[in-house]
Coordinates of C-alpha atoms in Angstrom, one line a residue:
X1 CA 4.1 -55.1 1.6
X2 CA 7.9 -56.8 2.9
X3 CA 8.2 -57.5 6.4
X4 CA 10.9 -54.8 6.9
X5 CA 8.2 -52.0 5.4
X6 CA 5.5 -53.5 8.0
X7 CA 7.8 -53.2 11.0
X8 CA 8.4 -50.2 10.5
X9 CA 4.9 -48.8 9.3
X10 CA 3.9 -50.5 12.4
X11 CA 5.9 -47.8 14.1
X12 CA 4.4 -45.1 13.0
X13 CA 1.7 -43.7 15.2
X14 CA 0.7 -40.3 13.3
X15 CA 0.6 -38.6 10.0
X16 CA -1.4 -35.9 10.8
X17 CA -1.5 -33.4 8.1
X18 CA -3.6 -29.9 7.5
X19 CA -3.6 -28.6 3.8
X20 CA -4.5 -24.9 3.0
X21 CA -5.8 -23.8 -0.1
X22 CA -6.7 -20.7 -1.3
X23 CA -10.3 -19.6 -1.9
X24 CA -12.7 -17.3 -3.6
X25 CA -16.3 -17.2 -1.5
X26 CA -19.4 -15.8 -2.6
X27 CA -20.6 -15.0 1.3
X28 CA -20.6 -17.1 4.6
X29 CA -20.8 -20.8 4.7
X30 CA -24.5 -21.8 5.6
X31 CA -24.9 -25.2 7.9
X32 CA -23.7 -27.5 8.6
X33 CA -20.9 -25.1 9.1
X34 CA -20.4 -23.2 12.5
X35 CA -18.9 -19.8 13.3
X36 CA -15.8 -19.9 14.9
X37 CA -12.5 -21.4 14.8
X38 CA -12.5 -25.5 15.2
X39 CA -12.4 -26.9 18.6
X40 CA -9.6 -29.1 19.8
X41 CA -9.4 -30.6 23.5
X42 CA -6.2 -31.1 24.9
X43 CA -6.0 -32.8 28.7
X44 CA -9.4 -33.8 27.5
X45 CA -11.4 -34.4 31.5
X46 CA -8.3 -33.6 33.6
X47 CA -8.0 -30.3 35.6
X48 CA -6.0 -28.9 32.6
X49 CA -8.1 -29.0 30.3
X50 CA -7.8 -26.8 27.5
X51 CA -10.4 -26.2 24.5
X52 CA -9.3 -24.5 21.5
X53 CA -12.3 -21.7 21.2
X54 CA -11.8 -18.1 20.0
X55 CA -12.0 -16.5 23.5
X56 CA -9.1 -19.1 24.5
X57 CA -6.7 -18.5 21.4
X58 CA -7.4 -14.4 21.7
X59 CA -6.3 -14.5 25.5
X60 CA -3.5 -16.6 25.0
X61 CA -1.8 -15.2 22.0
X62 CA -3.3 -11.1 20.9
X63 CA -6.4 -9.9 21.1
X64 CA -5.7 -8.3 17.8
X65 CA -5.3 -11.8 15.9
X66 CA -9.6 -12.1 16.8
X67 CA -11.4 -9.8 14.3
X68 CA -8.5 -11.1 12.1
X69 CA -8.8 -15.5 12.5
X70 CA -11.4 -16.4 14.7
X71 CA -13.8 -13.6 14.6
X72 CA -17.5 -15.4 13.1
X73 CA -17.6 -12.9 10.5
X74 CA -14.1 -14.5 9.4
X75 CA -14.3 -17.7 10.3
X76 CA -16.7 -21.1 10.4
X77 CA -15.6 -24.8 10.5
X78 CA -17.3 -28.9 10.0
X79 CA -15.9 -31.3 11.8
X80 CA -16.3 -34.3 10.2
X81 CA -17.3 -37.8 12.2
X82 CA -19.5 -40.9 12.3
X83 CA -22.4 -40.7 9.0
X84 CA -20.4 -37.2 7.8
X85 CA -17.0 -38.9 7.1
X86 CA -16.5 -38.3 3.4
X87 CA -14.5 -41.2 1.2
X88 CA -10.7 -41.0 1.3
X89 CA -9.7 -38.4 -1.7
X90 CA -7.8 -39.7 -4.6
X91 CA -4.4 -39.0 -3.2
X92 CA -6.1 -40.9 -0.1
X93 CA -6.1 -37.9 2.1
X94 CA -8.6 -38.9 5.1
X95 CA -10.3 -36.3 6.0
X96 CA -12.0 -35.2 9.8
X97 CA -12.5 -30.9 9.6
X98 CA -13.4 -28.2 7.1
X99 CA -12.1 -24.5 8.4
X100 CA -12.9 -21.3 6.3
X101 CA -10.8 -18.5 7.0
X102 CA -12.0 -15.4 5.2
X103 CA -10.3 -12.0 4.7
X104 CA -12.1 -9.3 7.3
X105 CA -14.7 -7.2 5.8
X106 CA -12.1 -3.8 5.5
X107 CA -9.9 -6.0 3.3
X108 CA -12.9 -7.6 1.1
X109 CA -13.7 -4.0 0.1
X110 CA -10.2 -2.9 -0.9
X111 CA -9.7 -6.2 -2.6
X112 CA -13.7 -5.8 -4.7
X113 CA -12.8 -2.1 -5.3
X114 CA -10.5 -3.1 -7.5
X115 CA -10.1 -2.5 -11.6
X116 CA -10.5 -6.7 -11.5
X117 CA -12.0 -9.6 -9.2
X118 CA -9.9 -10.8 -7.1
X119 CA -8.3 -14.1 -7.3
X120 CA -8.7 -15.3 -3.8
X121 CA -10.3 -13.9 -0.8
X122 CA -9.6 -16.4 1.8
X123 CA -8.7 -19.9 2.4
X124 CA -10.1 -23.3 3.3
X125 CA -8.1 -25.3 5.8
X126 CA -8.8 -29.1 5.0
X127 CA -7.4 -31.2 8.5
X128 CA -6.9 -35.1 8.3
X129 CA -4.0 -37.6 8.3
X130 CA -1.7 -39.0 5.1
X131 CA -3.0 -42.9 4.4
X132 CA -0.6 -45.8 6.4
X133 CA 1.7 -45.8 3.5
X134 CA 5.1 -47.2 4.1
X135 CA 7.5 -44.8 5.2
X136 CA 9.7 -44.6 1.7
X137 CA 6.2 -43.4 0.6
X138 CA 5.2 -41.0 2.7
X139 CA 6.5 -37.8 1.1
X140 CA 5.7 -38.4 -2.4
X141 CA 1.8 -39.1 -0.8
X142 CA 2.2 -35.9 1.2
X143 CA 2.8 -34.5 -2.8
X144 CA -0.1 -35.7 -4.2
X145 CA -2.3 -34.8 -1.4
X146 CA -1.1 -31.2 -1.5
X147 CA -1.4 -31.0 -5.5
X148 CA -4.5 -29.7 -6.7
X149 CA -3.2 -28.3 -10.1
X150 CA -5.8 -28.9 -13.1
X151 CA -3.7 -30.1 -15.7
X152 CA -2.0 -33.5 -12.6
X153 CA -3.6 -36.3 -12.7
X154 CA -6.4 -35.0 -14.6
X155 CA -7.4 -32.6 -12.0
X156 CA -9.1 -35.5 -9.6
X157 CA -7.1 -34.3 -6.1
X158 CA -8.4 -30.5 -7.5
X159 CA -12.2 -31.2 -8.2
X160 CA -12.2 -34.2 -4.8
X161 CA -11.3 -30.4 -2.9
X162 CA -13.7 -28.5 -4.8
X163 CA -16.4 -31.1 -4.1
X164 CA -16.2 -30.9 0.0
X165 CA -16.0 -27.5 -0.2
X166 CA -19.5 -25.5 0.8
X167 CA -21.3 -23.8 -2.2
X168 CA -19.9 -20.5 -3.3
X169 CA -16.7 -21.7 -2.4
X170 CA -14.3 -22.5 -5.1
X171 CA -10.7 -22.6 -5.2
X172 CA -8.8 -19.6 -6.5
X173 CA -8.0 -20.2 -10.2
X174 CA -4.2 -19.6 -9.9
X175 CA -3.8 -21.9 -6.9
X176 CA -1.8 -25.3 -7.5
X177 CA -0.1 -26.3 -4.8
X178 CA -1.8 -26.4 -1.2
X179 CA 0.2 -25.3 1.3
X180 CA 1.0 -28.2 4.2
X181 CA 1.5 -28.8 7.6
X182 CA 2.5 -32.3 8.9
X183 CA 3.2 -34.2 12.0
X184 CA 4.7 -37.4 12.0
X185 CA 5.7 -40.0 15.2
X186 CA 7.1 -43.3 15.8
X187 CA 6.6 -45.9 18.5
X188 CA 9.7 -47.6 20.1
X189 CA 12.1 -47.5 18.2
X190 CA 12.2 -44.2 16.8
X191 CA 12.2 -43.1 13.4
X192 CA 13.4 -45.4 10.8
X193 CA 16.4 -44.4 9.0
X194 CA 14.8 -42.4 5.4
X195 CA 18.2 -42.3 3.5
X196 CA 21.5 -44.5 3.2
X197 CA 25.3 -43.8 2.2
X198 CA 28.1 -41.9 3.1
X199 CA 27.2 -38.5 1.3
X200 CA 24.7 -38.6 4.6
X201 CA 26.9 -38.9 7.3
X202 CA 25.3 -36.7 10.1
X203 CA 22.3 -36.8 9.2
X204 CA 19.8 -37.8 12.0
X205 CA 16.8 -39.5 11.5
X206 CA 14.6 -36.8 12.5
X207 CA 16.6 -34.2 10.4
X208 CA 16.2 -36.8 7.5
X209 CA 12.4 -37.1 7.9
X210 CA 12.1 -32.8 8.5
X211 CA 13.7 -32.9 4.7
X212 CA 11.7 -35.0 3.0
X213 CA 8.7 -34.2 4.7
X214 CA 8.6 -30.7 4.4
X215 CA 9.9 -30.8 0.5
X216 CA 7.5 -33.4 0.1
X217 CA 9.8 -35.8 -2.1
X218 CA 11.3 -39.2 -1.9
X219 CA 14.8 -38.1 -3.9
X220 CA 18.0 -37.9 -1.3
X221 CA 19.2 -34.2 -0.2
X222 CA 22.1 -32.5 -1.7
X223 CA 25.1 -31.6 -0.1
X224 CA 24.5 -28.3 1.6
X225 CA 20.7 -29.5 2.0
X226 CA 21.9 -29.5 6.1
X227 CA 22.7 -26.2 6.0
X228 CA 19.7 -24.9 4.3
X229 CA 17.6 -27.1 7.0
X230 CA 19.5 -25.4 10.2
X231 CA 18.3 -22.4 8.9
X232 CA 14.3 -22.9 8.6
X233 CA 14.1 -24.5 12.2
X234 CA 11.5 -23.4 14.6
X235 CA 12.2 -22.6 18.4
X236 CA 10.6 -26.1 19.7
X237 CA 11.6 -28.4 22.3
X238 CA 14.0 -31.1 22.2
X239 CA 11.2 -33.3 21.7
X240 CA 10.1 -31.8 18.1
X241 CA 12.0 -30.5 15.2
X242 CA 10.1 -28.3 13.4
X243 CA 11.0 -26.4 10.4
X244 CA 9.0 -24.0 8.3
X245 CA 9.1 -22.9 4.3
X246 CA 7.2 -22.2 1.4
X247 CA 6.1 -25.6 1.3
X248 CA 4.4 -25.6 4.8
X249 CA 5.5 -26.9 8.2
X250 CA 7.1 -30.1 9.1
X251 CA 7.2 -31.2 12.3
X252 CA 8.7 -34.8 13.4
X253 CA 9.6 -36.3 16.9
X254 CA 12.7 -37.4 18.2
X255 CA 11.3 -39.7 21.0
X256 CA 8.9 -43.0 20.9
X257 CA 5.3 -42.2 20.9
X258 CA 3.4 -44.2 23.3
X259 CA -0.2 -43.4 20.8
X260 CA -2.7 -40.7 21.8
X261 CA -4.6 -40.7 24.6
X262 CA -1.7 -41.8 26.9
X263 CA -1.0 -40.6 29.7
X264 CA 0.6 -37.3 30.3
X265 CA 1.5 -37.9 26.3
X266 CA 3.6 -34.8 25.2
X267 CA 2.9 -35.5 21.1
X268 CA -1.1 -35.1 22.3
X269 CA 0.0 -31.8 23.1
X270 CA 1.9 -31.1 19.4
X271 CA -0.9 -32.9 17.6
X272 CA -3.5 -29.8 19.4
X273 CA -0.4 -27.0 18.4
X274 CA 0.0 -28.1 14.9
X275 CA -4.3 -28.1 14.6
X276 CA -4.5 -24.8 16.3
X277 CA -1.7 -21.9 16.4
X278 CA 0.7 -23.8 14.0
X279 CA -2.3 -23.8 11.8
X280 CA -3.2 -20.3 12.5
X281 CA 0.3 -19.0 11.9
X282 CA -0.2 -20.6 8.0
X283 CA -3.8 -19.3 7.3
X284 CA -2.5 -15.4 8.1
X285 CA 0.9 -16.1 6.1
X286 CA -1.7 -17.2 3.1
X287 CA -4.0 -14.2 3.9
X288 CA -1.0 -12.0 3.8
X289 CA -0.3 -13.3 0.3
X290 CA -3.3 -13.1 -0.8
X291 CA -3.9 -9.3 -0.5
X292 CA 0.0 -8.6 -1.2
X293 CA -0.7 -10.4 -4.9
X294 CA -4.0 -8.5 -5.5
X295 CA -2.1 -5.2 -4.4
X296 CA 0.3 -6.0 -7.0
X297 CA -1.4 -6.6 -9.7
X298 CA -3.6 -3.3 -9.1
X299 CA -0.6 -1.3 -9.0
X300 CA 0.5 -2.7 -12.5
X301 CA -2.6 -1.8 -13.9
X302 CA -3.0 1.5 -12.7
X303 CA 0.9 2.2 -13.8
X304 CA 0.1 0.7 -17.1
X305 CA -1.8 3.8 -17.5
X306 CA -2.0 7.7 -16.6
X307 CA -2.4 7.2 -12.8
X308 CA -5.3 8.9 -11.2
X309 CA -4.8 10.8 -7.4
X310 CA -8.0 9.6 -6.5
X311 CA -6.8 5.8 -7.0
X312 CA -3.6 6.5 -5.9
X313 CA -4.2 7.9 -3.0
X314 CA -7.2 5.2 -1.9
X315 CA -4.6 2.5 -2.7
X316 CA -2.1 4.1 -0.2
X317 CA -4.7 4.0 2.2
X318 CA -6.1 0.3 2.1
X319 CA -1.9 -0.7 2.1
X320 CA -1.3 1.5 5.1
X321 CA -4.6 -0.5 6.7
X322 CA -2.7 -4.3 5.7
X323 CA 0.2 -2.5 7.4
X324 CA -1.4 -2.1 10.5
X325 CA -3.4 -5.1 10.4
X326 CA -2.6 -8.3 8.8
X327 CA 1.2 -7.7 8.0
X328 CA 1.6 -6.2 11.9
X329 CA 0.1 -9.0 14.0
X330 CA 1.8 -11.4 15.6
X331 CA 0.7 -14.3 18.5
X332 CA 2.3 -12.7 21.4
X333 CA 4.5 -14.9 23.5
X334 CA 3.8 -17.8 21.2
X335 CA 7.3 -17.3 19.3
X336 CA 7.0 -20.5 17.5
X337 CA 3.6 -19.4 15.7
X338 CA 5.5 -16.1 15.1
X339 CA 8.1 -18.4 13.3
X340 CA 6.5 -20.1 10.9
X341 CA 4.7 -17.0 9.5
X342 CA 7.8 -15.3 9.4
X343 CA 10.0 -18.1 7.7
X344 CA 6.7 -18.8 5.3
X345 CA 6.4 -15.2 4.2
X346 CA 10.6 -14.2 3.7
X347 CA 10.5 -17.6 1.0
X348 CA 7.7 -16.3 -0.7
X349 CA 9.2 -12.8 -0.7
X350 CA 6.5 -11.2 1.6
X351 CA 8.9 -8.3 2.8
X352 CA 10.0 -7.6 -0.5
X353 CA 6.4 -7.3 -2.1
X354 CA 5.6 -4.7 1.1
X355 CA 8.6 -2.5 0.3
X356 CA 7.7 -3.1 -3.3
X357 CA 4.6 -2.1 -3.4
X358 CA 5.6 1.7 -0.9
X359 CA 8.1 1.9 -3.7
X360 CA 5.4 1.6 -6.3
X361 CA 3.0 3.5 -4.8
X362 CA 4.9 6.7 -3.9
X363 CA 6.4 6.9 -7.8
X364 CA 2.7 6.8 -9.2
X365 CA 2.1 9.3 -6.3
X366 CA 5.2 11.6 -7.8
X367 CA 3.8 11.3 -11.4
X368 CA 0.6 12.6 -10.4
X369 CA 2.0 15.2 -8.9
X370 CA 3.9 16.1 -11.8
X371 CA 1.3 15.6 -14.1
X372 CA -1.0 17.8 -12.4
X373 CA 1.4 20.0 -11.8
X374 CA 1.8 20.2 -16.0
X375 CA -2.1 21.1 -16.3
X376 CA -1.9 23.4 -13.9
X377 CA 0.7 25.1 -15.4
X378 CA -0.5 24.8 -19.1
X379 CA -3.9 26.0 -17.9
X380 CA -2.3 29.1 -16.0
X381 CA -0.1 29.6 -19.8
X382 CA -3.1 29.6 -21.6
X383 CA -5.0 32.2 -19.3
X384 CA -1.9 34.7 -20.5
X385 CA -1.3 34.1 -24.1
X386 CA -5.0 34.3 -24.4
X387 CA -5.7 36.7 -21.9
X388 CA -3.6 39.4 -21.4
X389 CA -3.9 40.5 -25.2
X390 CA -7.9 40.0 -24.6
X391 CA -7.7 42.4 -22.2
X392 CA -5.1 45.0 -23.5
X393 CA -7.5 44.5 -26.8
X394 CA -10.7 45.3 -24.3
X395 CA -9.6 48.4 -22.8
X396 CA -8.0 49.5 -25.9
X397 CA -11.4 49.0 -28.2
X398 CA -13.1 50.9 -25.0
X399 CA -11.2 54.2 -25.5
X400 CA -11.8 54.3 -29.1
X401 CA -14.0 57.3 -30.6
X402 CA -16.2 54.4 -32.4
X403 CA -16.4 51.3 -30.1
X404 CA -18.7 49.7 -32.7
X405 CA -19.0 45.9 -34.0
X406 CA -16.6 46.1 -36.5
X407 CA -13.6 47.7 -34.3
X408 CA -14.7 44.9 -31.5
X409 CA -14.0 42.0 -34.4
X410 CA -11.0 44.4 -35.5
X411 CA -9.4 43.8 -31.7
X412 CA -10.3 40.0 -31.6
X413 CA -8.4 39.2 -34.8
X414 CA -5.3 41.3 -33.9
X415 CA -5.9 39.3 -30.1
X416 CA -6.0 36.0 -32.0
X417 CA -2.7 37.4 -33.9
X418 CA -0.9 38.0 -31.0
X419 CA -1.8 34.7 -28.8
X420 CA -0.4 32.2 -31.7
X421 CA 2.7 35.0 -32.1
X422 CA 3.7 34.3 -28.0
X423 CA 2.7 30.0 -29.0
X424 CA 5.0 30.1 -31.5
X425 CA 7.8 31.9 -30.4
X426 CA 7.9 31.4 -26.5
X427 CA 8.8 27.0 -26.2
X428 CA 7.9 26.8 -22.8
X429 CA 4.4 27.7 -23.6
X430 CA 4.0 26.2 -26.6
X431 CA 5.3 22.8 -24.7
X432 CA 2.2 23.2 -22.2
X433 CA -0.5 23.6 -24.5
X434 CA 0.4 20.5 -26.6
X435 CA 0.9 18.6 -23.6
X436 CA -2.8 19.7 -22.2
X437 CA -4.6 18.6 -25.5
X438 CA -2.4 15.7 -26.0
X439 CA -3.3 14.4 -22.0
X440 CA -7.1 15.4 -22.5
X441 CA -7.2 13.4 -26.4
X442 CA -5.4 10.0 -24.2
X443 CA -8.5 10.4 -21.8
X444 CA -11.0 10.8 -24.3
X445 CA -9.6 7.7 -26.2
X446 CA -8.9 5.4 -23.2
X447 CA -13.0 6.3 -22.0
X448 CA -14.3 5.7 -25.7
X449 CA -12.3 1.7 -25.6
X450 CA -13.9 1.5 -22.2
X451 CA -17.4 2.9 -23.4
X452 CA -16.9 0.2 -26.6
X453 CA -15.2 -2.2 -24.5
X454 CA -18.6 -2.3 -22.4
X455 CA -21.4 -2.7 -25.0
X456 CA -19.1 -5.4 -26.7
X457 CA -19.5 -7.4 -23.5
X458 CA -23.1 -6.4 -22.9
X459 CA -23.6 -7.5 -26.8
X460 CA -22.0 -11.3 -25.7

């Protein structure tokens, strides 16, 4: 390492990182995991000490979040220290604690009631820090730590993450990149400048670090990058700048950091907020995405066939419950946490996804009603085409002097001919008959196909 890099490295004080990965859980984890959120302490030992337990977080934000994020049935944690410390990951991520946040019972039931098993039903939160790399290398290191693609680096980072998770908890099959939250601070002299050149005039060191760590890249920004950065800023104090988006959350210091544990150190509080409420905000956004992705897949699946009233109605109820719980949940007076969730969801296109699901389910409901109306009309037409000639024929037959079997047979023949004439010369009635029997044939074919598919799966 060169002398300038060594000097810059010595100036970096915090390299805090939180990685959030979508997972599928078979059930609650056993020991050494404990129920509830990870407990962090701020102003340790003083009269204003703050402990981040579930009760404190609910009182500080909103009680509506407790059953979604902090209750014993949806969250567990494990803190690693001493002999429990694990070796760094292949990307040299230094793990210090693990949290698991699972969807509540209603959301899980909705996912498992769908036609295909869910890809994920919760998130794993990995707390730790980046290795002491030179500042020029740090964004690239963050990218490697967040990369859980099985096709990158022979899947070593993904394998490592899978190993630190408890038994019965596995990374979602579709997961390729962890959402990350980072905090970077520096000592005397502040953060070093990352990009030189006339094209980056007006970029303060804090903004340069925000852009590089948010996008996890060492490449210089484009001309309009600063304007894009402004649109993702969080409402924070002057000592910290932050942005949030699809990649995650980035916080950087604008003043020197005297180091963890220093008297009245402002950045101890920033580190505390990252590990607690800001992480909760990212976890909430990822849980929202998991549910909406599952809903979208299910709507596409049932839309490929003739929708059934019971299934569409169930999806409408489940979506309503989701919108009144996870989707409408907020962090009370904690505007920065709400802004993290909102900005991440906007970048991920979740508001559009919710509106699309509402529109699609409304269209499916319309199709169900139209199909049921057609079936009802066909049944009424069948009753009219068959019942009217039959009723008239029976009345005539009963009035005959000799109402025997032969005359009854002749009457039934006449009735059948009359029915055929009605169906032949009335196009609307003929169409109702054709639609009725065609729909019945399609349903029978689908049932046989599913039965044959189950039989083939059983043979395998």
